[in-house]
XYZ file of C-alpha atoms in Angstrom:
761
model
C 38.023 -21.474 73.046
C 38.361 -17.752 72.482
C 36.383 -16.291 69.578
C 36.756 -12.606 70.384
C 39.541 -10.049 70.602
C 38.400 -7.691 73.308
C 34.804 -6.615 73.823
C 33.860 -5.603 70.297
C 36.062 -7.369 67.770
C 35.732 -10.989 66.634
C 38.728 -13.107 65.779
C 39.541 -12.895 62.069
C 37.508 -15.425 60.103
C 34.926 -15.910 62.860
C 31.263 -14.932 62.750
C 28.818 -15.123 65.651
C 25.057 -15.018 65.249
C 24.018 -13.464 68.551
C 20.549 -14.086 69.925
C 18.785 -10.906 71.032
C 15.079 -11.676 70.936
C 12.452 -14.248 71.893
C 10.478 -14.690 68.684
C 7.914 -17.008 70.246
C 7.503 -19.523 73.035
C 5.317 -22.443 74.023
C 4.692 -24.230 77.295
C 4.260 -27.998 77.427
C 3.596 -29.204 80.987
C 6.950 -28.522 82.763
C 8.910 -27.715 79.598
C 9.270 -24.302 77.981
C 10.297 -24.029 74.318
C 11.739 -20.720 73.118
C 12.688 -19.662 69.613
C 15.539 -17.157 69.818
C 16.711 -14.963 66.954
C 18.807 -11.885 66.215
C 17.799 -8.264 66.696
C 14.465 -7.772 64.922
C 13.954 -4.344 63.330
C 11.490 -5.484 60.662
C 10.150 -8.691 59.133
C 13.055 -8.908 56.724
C 15.378 -9.634 59.642
C 13.836 -13.107 59.899
C 15.581 -14.040 56.623
C 19.111 -15.325 55.989
C 20.074 -15.613 59.641
C 20.356 -18.280 62.322
C 17.947 -19.076 65.103
C 18.530 -21.044 68.264
C 15.867 -23.132 69.951
C 16.032 -23.126 73.731
C 14.315 -25.801 75.801
C 13.972 -25.151 79.535
C 13.432 -28.113 81.859
C 13.936 -29.107 85.482
C 15.073 -32.695 86.082
C 15.232 -32.242 89.869
C 14.107 -29.641 92.362
C 16.624 -26.826 92.525
C 18.038 -27.690 89.092
C 17.119 -25.908 85.843
C 18.449 -27.017 82.487
C 18.618 -25.143 79.182
C 19.269 -26.943 75.915
C 20.352 -24.674 73.050
C 20.054 -26.059 69.508
C 21.093 -24.416 66.247
C 20.425 -27.133 63.642
C 18.379 -30.094 64.802
C 19.060 -32.372 61.838
C 22.274 -33.989 63.036
C 22.325 -37.725 63.666
C 22.660 -38.250 67.398
C 25.175 -41.071 67.802
C 25.816 -40.478 71.484
C 27.056 -41.422 73.986
C 25.203 -39.479 76.675
C 25.700 -39.211 80.406
C 22.956 -40.832 82.428
C 21.006 -38.247 84.411
C 18.356 -38.792 87.062
C 15.080 -36.916 86.943
C 11.682 -36.501 88.564
C 8.613 -34.434 87.725
C 6.011 -32.359 89.515
C 8.214 -29.677 91.091
C 8.371 -26.990 88.373
C 6.090 -23.933 88.254
C 5.758 -21.662 85.222
C 4.288 -18.178 84.975
C 4.185 -16.348 81.642
C 3.291 -12.694 81.114
C 3.134 -12.336 77.345
C 5.515 -9.800 75.894
C 7.194 -9.180 79.250
C 8.726 -12.182 80.958
C 8.552 -15.872 81.711
C 9.206 -17.108 85.232
C 10.327 -20.715 85.724
C 10.588 -21.963 89.315
C 12.174 -25.182 90.510
C 12.012 -25.220 94.288
C 14.313 -22.429 95.534
C 15.756 -21.710 92.057
C 14.114 -19.265 89.658
C 14.843 -18.529 86.018
C 13.409 -15.277 84.656
C 13.488 -14.938 80.874
C 12.926 -11.444 79.543
C 10.637 -11.625 76.508
C 10.334 -7.917 75.779
C 11.117 -7.444 72.073
C 14.868 -7.302 71.400
C 15.741 -7.383 75.109
C 16.553 -11.078 75.581
C 17.939 -11.904 79.004
C 18.107 -14.880 81.374
C 18.505 -14.373 85.126
C 18.905 -17.244 87.603
C 18.086 -16.312 91.185
C 18.133 -17.956 94.603
C 17.190 -16.799 98.061
C 20.010 -14.217 98.093
C 19.189 -12.706 94.699
C 20.830 -13.092 91.294
C 23.185 -16.029 90.827
C 24.088 -15.866 87.137
C 22.441 -15.482 83.768
C 22.723 -14.487 80.126
C 23.060 -10.790 79.423
C 23.849 -8.867 76.199
C 25.402 -11.048 73.495
C 25.807 -14.202 75.520
C 23.967 -16.868 73.489
C 25.191 -17.462 69.980
C 26.167 -19.740 67.134
C 29.777 -19.454 66.002
C 30.905 -20.008 62.409
C 34.665 -20.470 62.160
C 36.006 -20.160 58.600
C 39.677 -20.567 59.582
C 39.744 -24.370 59.771
C 40.553 -26.969 57.137
C 36.824 -27.578 56.739
C 36.368 -24.288 54.878
C 36.922 -24.426 51.099
C 36.312 -20.990 49.641
C 35.938 -22.393 46.136
C 32.644 -23.957 47.230
C 31.097 -20.524 46.924
C 27.491 -20.381 48.083
C 27.809 -23.812 49.703
C 30.947 -23.059 51.661
C 31.114 -24.917 54.971
C 32.533 -23.957 58.334
C 33.337 -25.362 61.739
C 30.412 -24.604 64.012
C 30.260 -24.068 67.760
C 27.518 -23.371 70.263
C 28.417 -20.601 72.681
C 26.782 -19.713 75.987
C 28.226 -17.076 78.337
C 27.132 -17.025 81.981
C 27.512 -13.889 84.094
C 29.855 -13.637 87.078
C 29.419 -11.303 90.034
C 31.905 -9.170 91.936
C 34.270 -11.333 93.979
C 32.721 -14.582 92.728
C 35.107 -17.557 92.756
C 34.925 -20.773 90.737
C 36.103 -24.293 91.575
C 36.029 -27.892 90.394
C 36.098 -29.036 86.743
C 37.584 -32.346 87.782
C 41.031 -33.142 89.092
C 43.011 -30.081 88.054
C 46.496 -29.538 89.406
C 46.933 -25.821 88.739
C 45.467 -22.957 90.792
C 42.652 -24.120 93.023
C 40.484 -21.084 92.245
C 39.694 -21.388 88.540
C 39.034 -17.716 87.731
C 41.262 -16.496 84.905
C 41.884 -19.963 83.490
C 41.105 -21.592 80.163
C 39.970 -25.163 80.731
C 39.296 -27.793 78.070
C 37.303 -30.802 79.219
C 39.352 -33.393 77.375
C 40.992 -36.348 79.120
C 44.749 -36.622 78.614
C 47.633 -38.591 80.113
C 49.652 -35.556 81.111
C 50.902 -36.205 84.619
C 50.062 -33.808 87.434
C 52.088 -30.702 86.583
C 50.320 -29.076 83.638
C 46.897 -27.920 82.460
C 46.200 -31.453 81.183
C 44.154 -33.731 83.411
C 43.099 -37.365 83.631
C 39.730 -36.566 85.187
C 37.857 -33.795 83.394
C 34.396 -33.036 84.730
C 32.332 -30.284 83.027
C 30.986 -29.004 86.330
C 32.066 -25.919 88.210
C 31.028 -24.742 91.648
C 30.589 -21.061 92.451
C 31.199 -19.318 95.756
C 27.733 -17.773 95.286
C 26.031 -21.061 96.102
C 25.336 -22.603 92.714
C 27.008 -24.918 90.236
C 26.878 -25.386 86.469
C 27.000 -28.788 84.771
C 27.517 -28.907 80.998
C 25.836 -32.057 79.733
C 28.127 -32.805 76.821
C 30.340 -35.885 76.558
C 32.676 -34.368 73.965
C 35.156 -31.551 74.281
C 33.869 -28.615 76.305
C 35.894 -25.409 76.389
C 35.518 -22.937 79.224
C 36.933 -19.438 79.460
C 36.584 -18.585 83.147
C 37.061 -14.811 83.172
C 39.866 -15.434 80.680
C 38.031 -14.003 77.642
C 35.375 -11.752 79.147
C 36.231 -10.759 82.702
C 32.592 -10.746 83.778
C 31.654 -14.143 82.340
C 32.267 -17.834 81.944
C 32.204 -18.553 78.211
C 31.183 -22.141 77.431
C 31.588 -23.512 73.917
C 31.188 -26.922 72.316
C 31.715 -27.981 68.713
C 28.561 -28.833 66.831
C 24.974 -27.726 66.910
C 23.758 -28.074 70.475
C 24.742 -27.311 74.046
C 22.921 -28.227 77.240
C 23.746 -26.957 80.695
C 22.147 -27.164 84.137
C 22.255 -24.535 86.853
C 22.223 -26.263 90.244
C 21.310 -24.178 93.268
C 22.031 -25.045 96.838
C 22.514 -22.005 98.987
C 25.536 -23.743 100.519
C 28.314 -25.573 98.639
C 27.360 -28.875 100.293
C 23.774 -28.540 99.091
C 24.992 -27.863 95.547
C 27.063 -31.058 95.607
C 24.112 -32.981 96.990
C 21.941 -31.895 94.082
C 24.733 -32.403 91.542
C 25.335 -36.004 92.640
C 21.589 -36.615 92.772
C 21.555 -35.555 89.109
C 24.643 -37.391 87.820
C 24.878 -40.356 90.189
C 25.205 -41.198 93.861
C 28.782 -41.853 95.029
C 29.222 -45.534 95.849
C 30.672 -46.833 99.094
C 33.755 -49.005 99.382
C 34.709 -51.923 101.673
C 36.277 -51.073 105.006
C 39.479 -52.979 104.214
C 40.257 -50.469 101.467
C 40.951 -47.762 104.090
C 44.006 -49.711 105.261
C 47.480 -49.174 103.781
C 48.163 -50.359 100.213
C 51.666 -51.352 99.081
C 52.644 -51.837 95.435
C 55.578 -53.357 93.631
C 56.048 -49.993 91.883
C 56.081 -49.744 88.098
C 59.386 -50.591 86.383
C 61.127 -52.202 89.343
C 62.294 -55.813 89.189
C 60.290 -58.139 91.367
C 59.341 -61.751 91.747
C 57.799 -63.879 94.497
C 60.847 -63.581 96.731
C 60.911 -59.787 96.373
C 57.266 -59.451 97.319
C 57.573 -61.866 100.214
C 60.586 -59.943 101.515
C 58.584 -56.716 101.511
C 55.714 -58.314 103.370
C 58.023 -59.853 105.937
C 59.585 -56.432 106.467
C 56.209 -54.895 107.240
C 55.338 -57.744 109.589
C 58.677 -57.587 111.424
C 58.303 -53.827 111.922
C 54.685 -54.112 113.079
C 53.425 -51.862 110.288
C 49.803 -52.744 109.430
C 49.258 -53.548 105.766
C 45.916 -54.302 104.153
C 46.370 -54.553 100.382
C 49.209 -55.697 98.154
C 49.156 -54.482 94.562
C 50.954 -56.038 91.595
C 51.765 -53.362 89.029
C 52.249 -53.833 85.271
C 55.027 -56.415 85.186
C 52.982 -59.125 86.866
C 52.364 -59.917 83.176
C 55.053 -60.575 80.601
C 56.411 -57.560 78.745
C 54.696 -56.736 75.439
C 51.694 -58.858 76.480
C 49.713 -56.265 78.393
C 47.029 -57.199 78.849
C 46.820 -60.980 78.735
C 45.655 -61.329 82.358
C 48.215 -64.070 83.092
C 50.911 -63.896 85.736
C 54.406 -64.081 84.267
C 55.266 -67.736 84.853
C 58.991 -66.962 84.963
C 58.516 -64.702 87.963
C 55.496 -66.422 89.522
C 55.604 -70.126 88.625
C 52.739 -70.924 91.019
C 50.629 -67.780 90.836
C 47.442 -69.327 92.207
C 49.312 -70.850 95.126
C 51.163 -67.643 95.818
C 47.987 -65.577 95.895
C 46.547 -68.091 98.306
C 49.574 -67.719 100.556
C 49.278 -63.935 100.469
C 45.647 -64.131 101.485
C 46.584 -66.381 104.374
C 48.545 -63.386 105.650
C 45.257 -61.471 105.767
C 46.013 -59.388 102.673
C 43.713 -58.292 99.901
C 45.143 -58.536 96.369
C 45.070 -55.882 93.648
C 46.421 -56.194 90.108
C 47.060 -53.599 87.420
C 45.089 -53.716 84.176
C 44.319 -51.423 81.283
C 41.893 -51.574 78.338
C 44.678 -52.234 75.840
C 45.903 -55.487 74.295
C 49.437 -55.624 72.877
C 49.960 -57.457 69.608
C 52.184 -60.039 71.323
C 49.373 -60.951 73.724
C 47.657 -64.250 72.977
C 44.407 -62.336 73.317
C 45.143 -60.042 70.382
C 44.257 -62.658 67.777
C 40.993 -63.448 69.575
C 40.033 -59.812 69.762
C 40.894 -59.172 66.122
C 39.004 -62.184 64.774
C 35.900 -61.498 66.853
C 35.717 -57.741 66.378
C 36.391 -56.863 70.016
C 38.610 -53.827 69.300
C 38.060 -50.254 68.184
C 38.405 -50.194 64.408
C 39.544 -47.764 61.787
C 36.886 -46.576 59.355
C 38.239 -49.035 56.763
C 37.488 -51.957 59.101
C 41.070 -52.579 60.257
C 41.951 -52.779 63.944
C 43.170 -49.438 65.256
C 46.747 -49.954 66.479
C 49.819 -48.010 67.515
C 53.138 -48.554 69.326
C 52.810 -45.800 71.923
C 52.766 -47.920 75.100
C 52.542 -51.556 73.993
C 53.825 -52.554 70.580
C 50.962 -52.895 68.114
C 48.392 -52.459 70.861
C 44.650 -52.405 70.237
C 41.897 -50.957 72.435
C 38.943 -52.985 73.647
C 35.611 -51.691 72.307
C 33.344 -51.732 75.350
C 30.318 -50.764 73.247
C 30.365 -54.355 71.948
C 28.501 -56.586 74.450
C 30.468 -59.639 73.358
C 33.745 -57.789 73.930
C 32.563 -56.860 77.411
C 31.712 -60.490 78.137
C 35.126 -61.597 76.832
C 37.029 -58.988 78.858
C 35.129 -59.550 82.090
C 35.553 -63.298 81.686
C 39.285 -62.809 82.157
C 38.650 -60.609 85.180
C 36.450 -63.327 86.627
C 39.234 -65.858 86.151
C 41.552 -63.624 88.191
C 38.939 -63.115 90.883
C 38.544 -66.879 91.098
C 42.309 -67.033 91.746
C 41.949 -64.628 94.656
C 42.296 -61.137 93.158
C 40.113 -58.721 95.143
C 40.343 -55.529 93.119
C 41.768 -53.991 89.954
C 43.763 -50.871 89.284
C 42.072 -49.602 86.112
C 44.898 -47.571 84.628
C 44.924 -45.434 81.468
C 41.804 -44.943 79.242
C 42.816 -41.367 78.365
C 44.713 -42.107 75.131
C 41.587 -42.903 73.153
C 41.633 -42.111 69.399
C 38.895 -39.924 67.971
C 39.769 -39.495 64.293
C 39.115 -42.056 61.566
C 37.843 -44.696 64.003
C 34.515 -46.410 64.547
C 32.791 -48.151 67.444
C 30.651 -51.266 67.395
C 27.517 -49.337 68.393
C 28.220 -46.417 66.057
C 29.022 -43.927 68.832
C 30.559 -40.608 67.875
C 34.335 -41.145 68.387
C 34.894 -37.564 69.544
C 32.240 -37.875 72.224
C 33.578 -41.297 73.173
C 37.048 -39.914 73.906
C 36.091 -38.757 77.423
C 33.178 -41.138 77.873
C 35.385 -44.188 77.270
C 36.936 -43.862 80.740
C 33.490 -43.973 82.316
C 32.514 -47.026 80.281
C 35.761 -48.862 81.049
C 35.498 -48.310 84.799
C 31.823 -49.206 84.781
C 32.492 -52.528 83.046
C 35.220 -53.532 85.508
C 33.383 -52.244 88.598
C 30.173 -54.058 87.730
C 32.062 -57.254 86.960
C 33.446 -57.116 90.503
C 30.384 -55.961 92.392
C 28.125 -58.471 90.695
C 30.095 -61.031 92.692
C 30.697 -59.290 96.027
C 28.010 -56.594 96.297
C 28.132 -52.830 95.937
C 29.740 -51.954 99.264
C 32.358 -54.710 98.994
C 33.963 -53.843 95.674
C 36.107 -50.999 94.388
C 38.594 -49.996 91.716
C 41.738 -47.928 91.814
C 41.134 -45.779 88.741
C 43.093 -42.968 87.113
C 40.630 -41.579 84.558
C 36.942 -40.779 84.765
C 34.063 -38.663 83.458
C 30.763 -37.347 84.906
C 29.010 -40.062 86.882
C 32.278 -41.852 87.643
C 31.728 -41.287 91.358
C 29.578 -44.424 91.178
C 32.736 -46.463 90.437
C 35.312 -45.563 93.127
C 38.186 -45.151 94.040
C 40.275 -42.684 91.980
C 43.886 -41.732 92.462
C 45.884 -38.746 91.298
C 48.204 -40.189 88.678
C 51.859 -39.629 87.884
C 53.276 -36.974 90.205
C 56.926 -36.132 90.785
C 58.784 -36.798 94.021
C 58.923 -33.192 95.232
C 57.170 -31.062 97.828
C 55.727 -28.979 94.989
C 54.188 -32.090 93.420
C 52.756 -33.094 96.782
C 51.049 -29.700 96.987
C 49.761 -29.880 93.413
C 48.409 -33.346 94.153
C 46.403 -31.920 97.035
C 45.053 -29.158 94.798
C 44.013 -31.792 92.256
C 42.328 -33.911 94.899
C 40.422 -30.964 96.362
C 39.234 -29.933 92.891
C 37.984 -33.470 92.257
C 36.233 -33.460 95.637
C 34.296 -30.404 94.409
C 33.239 -32.326 91.296
C 31.056 -34.987 92.905
C 33.717 -37.449 94.118
C 34.089 -38.456 97.758
C 37.227 -40.686 97.670
C 40.745 -39.881 96.438
C 44.361 -40.977 96.849
C 47.822 -39.984 95.657
C 51.040 -41.915 95.061
C 52.687 -41.598 98.482
C 56.258 -40.422 97.978
C 55.554 -39.349 94.424
C 55.603 -41.506 91.307
C 58.496 -40.090 89.272
C 61.893 -40.137 90.930
C 62.980 -41.270 94.385
C 61.841 -39.115 97.306
C 64.378 -37.911 99.869
C 63.567 -39.190 103.374
C 62.040 -35.896 104.543
C 59.601 -35.816 101.626
C 58.777 -39.493 102.069
C 57.818 -38.956 105.709
C 55.773 -35.823 105.001
C 53.922 -37.517 102.155
C 53.259 -40.512 104.412
C 51.644 -38.152 106.924
C 49.495 -36.587 104.189
C 48.713 -39.845 102.399
C 47.499 -41.559 105.569
C 45.118 -38.647 106.094
C 43.587 -39.124 102.650
C 40.568 -41.325 102.123
C 42.796 -44.003 100.575
C 46.495 -44.555 101.074
C 48.890 -46.267 98.658
C 52.682 -46.443 98.587
C 53.644 -46.388 94.892
C 56.501 -45.284 92.655
C 57.931 -45.719 89.182
C 61.529 -46.927 89.147
C 62.083 -47.274 92.908
C 60.340 -49.126 95.704
C 58.374 -47.331 98.411
C 58.956 -49.627 101.392
C 59.941 -47.314 104.249
C 63.147 -48.884 105.518
C 64.867 -48.120 102.212
C 64.696 -44.464 103.259
C 65.713 -45.103 106.875
C 64.200 -46.906 109.834
C 62.826 -43.629 111.149
C 60.597 -43.666 108.050
C 59.250 -47.010 109.226
C 58.402 -45.427 112.572
C 56.526 -42.559 110.921
C 54.609 -44.919 108.645
C 53.649 -47.216 111.539
C 52.283 -44.325 113.596
C 50.324 -42.879 110.679
C 48.763 -46.197 109.655
C 47.707 -46.997 113.206
C 46.194 -43.544 113.608
C 44.145 -44.011 110.454
C 42.936 -47.430 111.587
C 41.731 -46.096 114.941
C 39.808 -43.430 112.959
C 37.900 -46.143 111.058
C 34.528 -45.550 112.813
C 34.782 -41.865 111.989
C 35.794 -42.512 108.361
C 33.000 -45.017 107.771
C 30.463 -42.582 109.194
C 31.754 -39.696 107.058
C 31.789 -41.923 103.955
C 28.160 -42.802 104.588
C 27.379 -39.078 104.676
C 29.172 -38.743 101.344
C 27.164 -41.578 99.864
C 23.926 -39.892 100.908
C 24.788 -36.264 100.237
C 27.818 -36.109 97.939
C 29.995 -34.518 100.656
C 33.602 -35.745 100.238
C 35.840 -37.082 102.982
C 38.584 -34.584 102.082
C 36.906 -31.186 102.072
C 38.204 -27.816 100.936
C 37.914 -25.445 103.867
C 35.112 -23.320 102.413
C 32.957 -26.404 101.854
C 32.753 -26.903 105.616
C 32.927 -23.187 106.548
C 31.111 -21.253 103.806
C 30.427 -18.268 106.081
C 34.130 -17.656 106.736
C 35.335 -15.713 103.685
C 38.978 -16.380 104.610
C 38.563 -20.033 103.621
C 37.713 -19.548 99.945
C 41.265 -19.397 98.574
C 42.962 -21.912 100.883
C 44.392 -24.946 99.063
C 47.189 -26.162 101.363
C 44.964 -27.618 104.079
C 41.613 -29.359 104.269
C 38.997 -30.848 106.537
C 39.201 -34.619 106.892
C 35.528 -35.219 107.450
C 33.618 -32.619 109.449
C 35.737 -32.676 112.630
C 39.453 -32.798 111.759
C 41.522 -30.025 110.197
C 44.656 -31.280 108.436
C 47.534 -29.059 107.275
C 50.191 -31.179 105.528
C 53.792 -30.027 105.866
C 55.201 -29.010 102.472
C 58.708 -28.025 103.553
C 61.876 -29.896 104.397
C 62.428 -27.850 107.545
C 58.965 -28.721 108.859
C 57.466 -25.217 108.829
C 53.748 -24.970 108.042
C 51.309 -22.057 108.002
C 47.587 -22.716 108.334
C 44.306 -21.002 109.070
C 41.843 -21.933 111.821
C 38.305 -21.151 110.621
C 35.317 -19.598 112.348
C 31.835 -21.055 112.586
C 28.792 -19.985 114.580
C 27.955 -23.662 115.111
C 31.149 -24.130 117.119
C 29.985 -21.970 120.054
C 33.180 -19.895 119.897
C 35.094 -22.843 121.306
C 38.750 -23.568 120.732
C 40.287 -26.053 118.346
C 42.585 -28.586 120.013
C 45.722 -30.313 118.752
C 45.250 -34.032 118.151
C 48.662 -34.687 119.698
C 48.640 -32.254 122.624
C 45.219 -31.585 124.129
C 46.566 -28.620 126.094
C 47.549 -26.905 122.844
C 44.549 -24.868 121.678
C 43.838 -22.597 118.726
C 41.573 -19.561 118.417
C 39.136 -19.492 115.476
C 39.765 -16.864 112.821
C 43.555 -16.874 113.278
C 46.563 -17.861 111.163
C 49.324 -19.913 112.763
C 52.858 -20.841 111.744
C 54.471 -23.854 113.394
C 57.477 -26.103 112.936
C 56.862 -29.817 113.329
C 59.102 -32.821 113.699
C 58.232 -35.971 111.810
C 56.153 -37.315 114.671
C 53.477 -34.622 114.326
C 51.728 -32.264 111.921
C 48.798 -29.890 112.392
C 45.749 -32.082 113.024
C 43.168 -29.992 114.858
C 39.947 -31.210 116.456
C 36.953 -28.976 115.882
C 35.242 -27.317 118.844
C 31.824 -28.692 119.691
C 32.585 -31.943 117.861
C 32.104 -35.610 118.709
C 34.503 -37.958 116.922
C 34.156 -41.740 117.001
C 37.437 -43.662 117.307
C 38.449 -47.158 118.341
C 42.003 -47.663 119.679
C 41.463 -51.427 119.908
C 41.179 -51.924 116.151
C 43.985 -53.864 114.488
C 42.377 -53.620 111.040
C 39.471 -51.543 109.674
C 37.410 -54.763 109.402
C 37.471 -55.482 113.145
C 34.504 -55.221 115.513
C 33.308 -51.627 115.318
C 31.664 -51.430 118.747
C 34.053 -53.222 121.105
C 36.482 -50.527 122.263
C 34.547 -47.616 120.697
C 35.271 -44.187 122.180
C 33.746 -40.778 121.527
C 36.167 -37.839 121.631
C 34.343 -34.689 122.734
C 35.841 -31.217 122.358
C 34.062 -28.422 124.156
C 30.404 -27.796 124.803
C 27.764 -29.536 122.699
C 24.995 -27.094 121.831
C 22.608 -29.596 120.267
C 22.060 -33.307 119.985
C 24.596 -35.189 117.874
C 23.957 -38.642 116.451
C 26.935 -40.929 115.917
C 26.262 -43.679 113.408
C 28.399 -46.761 113.993
C 28.762 -48.336 110.550
C 29.049 -52.054 109.962
C 32.595 -52.625 108.636
C 31.402 -55.725 106.788
C 28.528 -53.887 105.063
C 29.517 -50.247 104.868
C 26.045 -49.054 103.896
C 24.549 -50.485 107.113
C 24.399 -48.766 110.504
C 24.925 -51.064 113.479
C 24.042 -48.539 116.167
C 22.992 -44.899 116.480
C 24.356 -43.186 119.564
C 22.715 -39.963 120.709
C 25.001 -37.446 122.386
C 23.016 -34.713 124.141
C 24.206 -31.621 126.014
C 23.720 -31.938 129.775
C 25.297 -29.378 132.092
C 24.497 -31.527 135.138
C 26.412 -34.546 133.864
C 29.992 -35.112 134.965
C 31.308 -34.895 131.388
C 28.833 -32.287 130.200
C 27.046 -34.669 127.847
C 24.435 -37.353 128.141
C 24.862 -40.743 126.456
C 23.876 -44.298 127.170
C 25.995 -45.805 129.983
C 27.830 -48.341 127.785
C 29.462 -45.632 125.644
C 32.890 -44.361 126.662
C 33.281 -40.581 126.486
C 36.753 -39.018 126.349
C 36.830 -35.266 126.942
C 39.869 -33.847 125.188
C 39.201 -30.290 126.361
C 39.727 -31.282 130.013
C 42.494 -33.035 131.911
């Protein structure tokens, strides 16, 4: 939210009490408490003006938090994000009247305490990162809202906001803030952290995360579950202005030196990304949304995949598996599926996993509506009535997951479906959550629950599943989320159009989410809205099968390939089989993500932070650490991409996945034209990539048939972790690959391991 008009003028009707001085401070173990006030010329300046209390803490090494409080008398109704913390790593040095130094591992905060010269400076090993300079901490009084009644005279009220402005350096670039579909680099944008169901082609987003990553090697997390507004060089060109309504604001500066290290510390703070079962990496097929389907339709699709030898791992039933107007009642429509339990059993005999669509809403025509109303399971209006509307399902209510009995009731229906054979749930919606004139069972603040509700909803469903199958064997397919949601994977991109432009914006959204603590992501292959032309379908298939998760899904048209031409079936078959043979590599990279917060789909600068050319690229990505992927976003097949430089790669050449004689020089741009049988997939020099051409499904034996693809000279020992596909957090075998110039293949491994050199004939 913008409060100023230029450098010196405030917006009409707005007042800001700027903090300019440290009045006093105290140190309590690893916590520093500061009392900030305005410019102090004489003792009279302590009267009739605001103060802000600042509390400095360090929950983890390399992370420093500052909580700014104007009035401390508000009732704290929550909810709050769960943060992890330890103690014993902070060091404090105070020189009275000069400065306070607060160290947390490699991160330092210097607070200037000279009279009327307030300043905060965060520094790392390379010098200043960010900080608060002149007029950058303040309390905002807005008298232009409906809250202000001038006739109240002395007791006039106002809308209040906490404001903190963090400095930006020359050339500094900002990323993240959840799944955002606009420009990848966030400088110059206004971003509101407020979940909305807006599709993928506007400033609205399903997955808003109040965390941004800087190209200077630090990140900032705003610990506020309500609406957070950020002006990223869009109000003051040298700052990020952060504002929240109310009386307090807490943020954390997270230092890492490298972008990967920042993400590691951020996920250590907000929650470790969970792993998913190996079968989820296979292809998913859905019925699509508003299409007509019954048992015969579904069976026909499955037979088509079988007859064309296209591997398929998961079948998903979208909304109309239930009767219209009864979403959700968790019952298969008996007119379309007269023997639902038997049919699910027959599908599983084909080796398929089953997914069904759900949401947290209950239409008035659902038999469950009466139960929920009578037992108080829904969000209520402040007068005690059930909150309802007709925008989606007629008369729908929303389950109140702050009520433990409502959670038990809801998950009981999920358990019934799991007993029938359902393996996973697509947790759709949870963005259209009311925040005015409503109340929750536990008394939570409805405004702060608006974003947090998505986290609570996914947590309830995920834990209902994993309590039965274990953490690494369960997953969701979720559209909305909030900070910490990486613990409840997987998330997909939402309602995109069937165009090349929407395919590109989907990638931008996915890469932004990957810089916000998430390691898995998918898009609707072919686009959701509209029917893709064959060229787009094939290009999106190529891209979608080089995402962590791959689902064919649409709105009013099916996404089975032969509808678009049998050549589409050929492209899909090749892409699915390539992804399956990459299973050992994907499971290993996912395990890295679980440990360190490094995503499978990586923006180029995340993997190559020393190559400044990578910081603006948003049309290609690294798929794990070894594979560069440049999707084709044009009908004619032309694609331009950049091949990065890295000192770790020994100045070797990148090699085409499809043609090992086709090499690429680091630090160069290339333009190519590809048919539908290829796209730019480049293998990194100096890399060792585990593959298994014998795999028929991702769940198959990981070791039998394992091969290691080696490109170029190996300068140091590499360890390949072969992950158990049945327990994806377990390592079956660690294979050491060592450089050895005397060996026939230039590397030394145990004799049972097959090495394939792709840089030699």
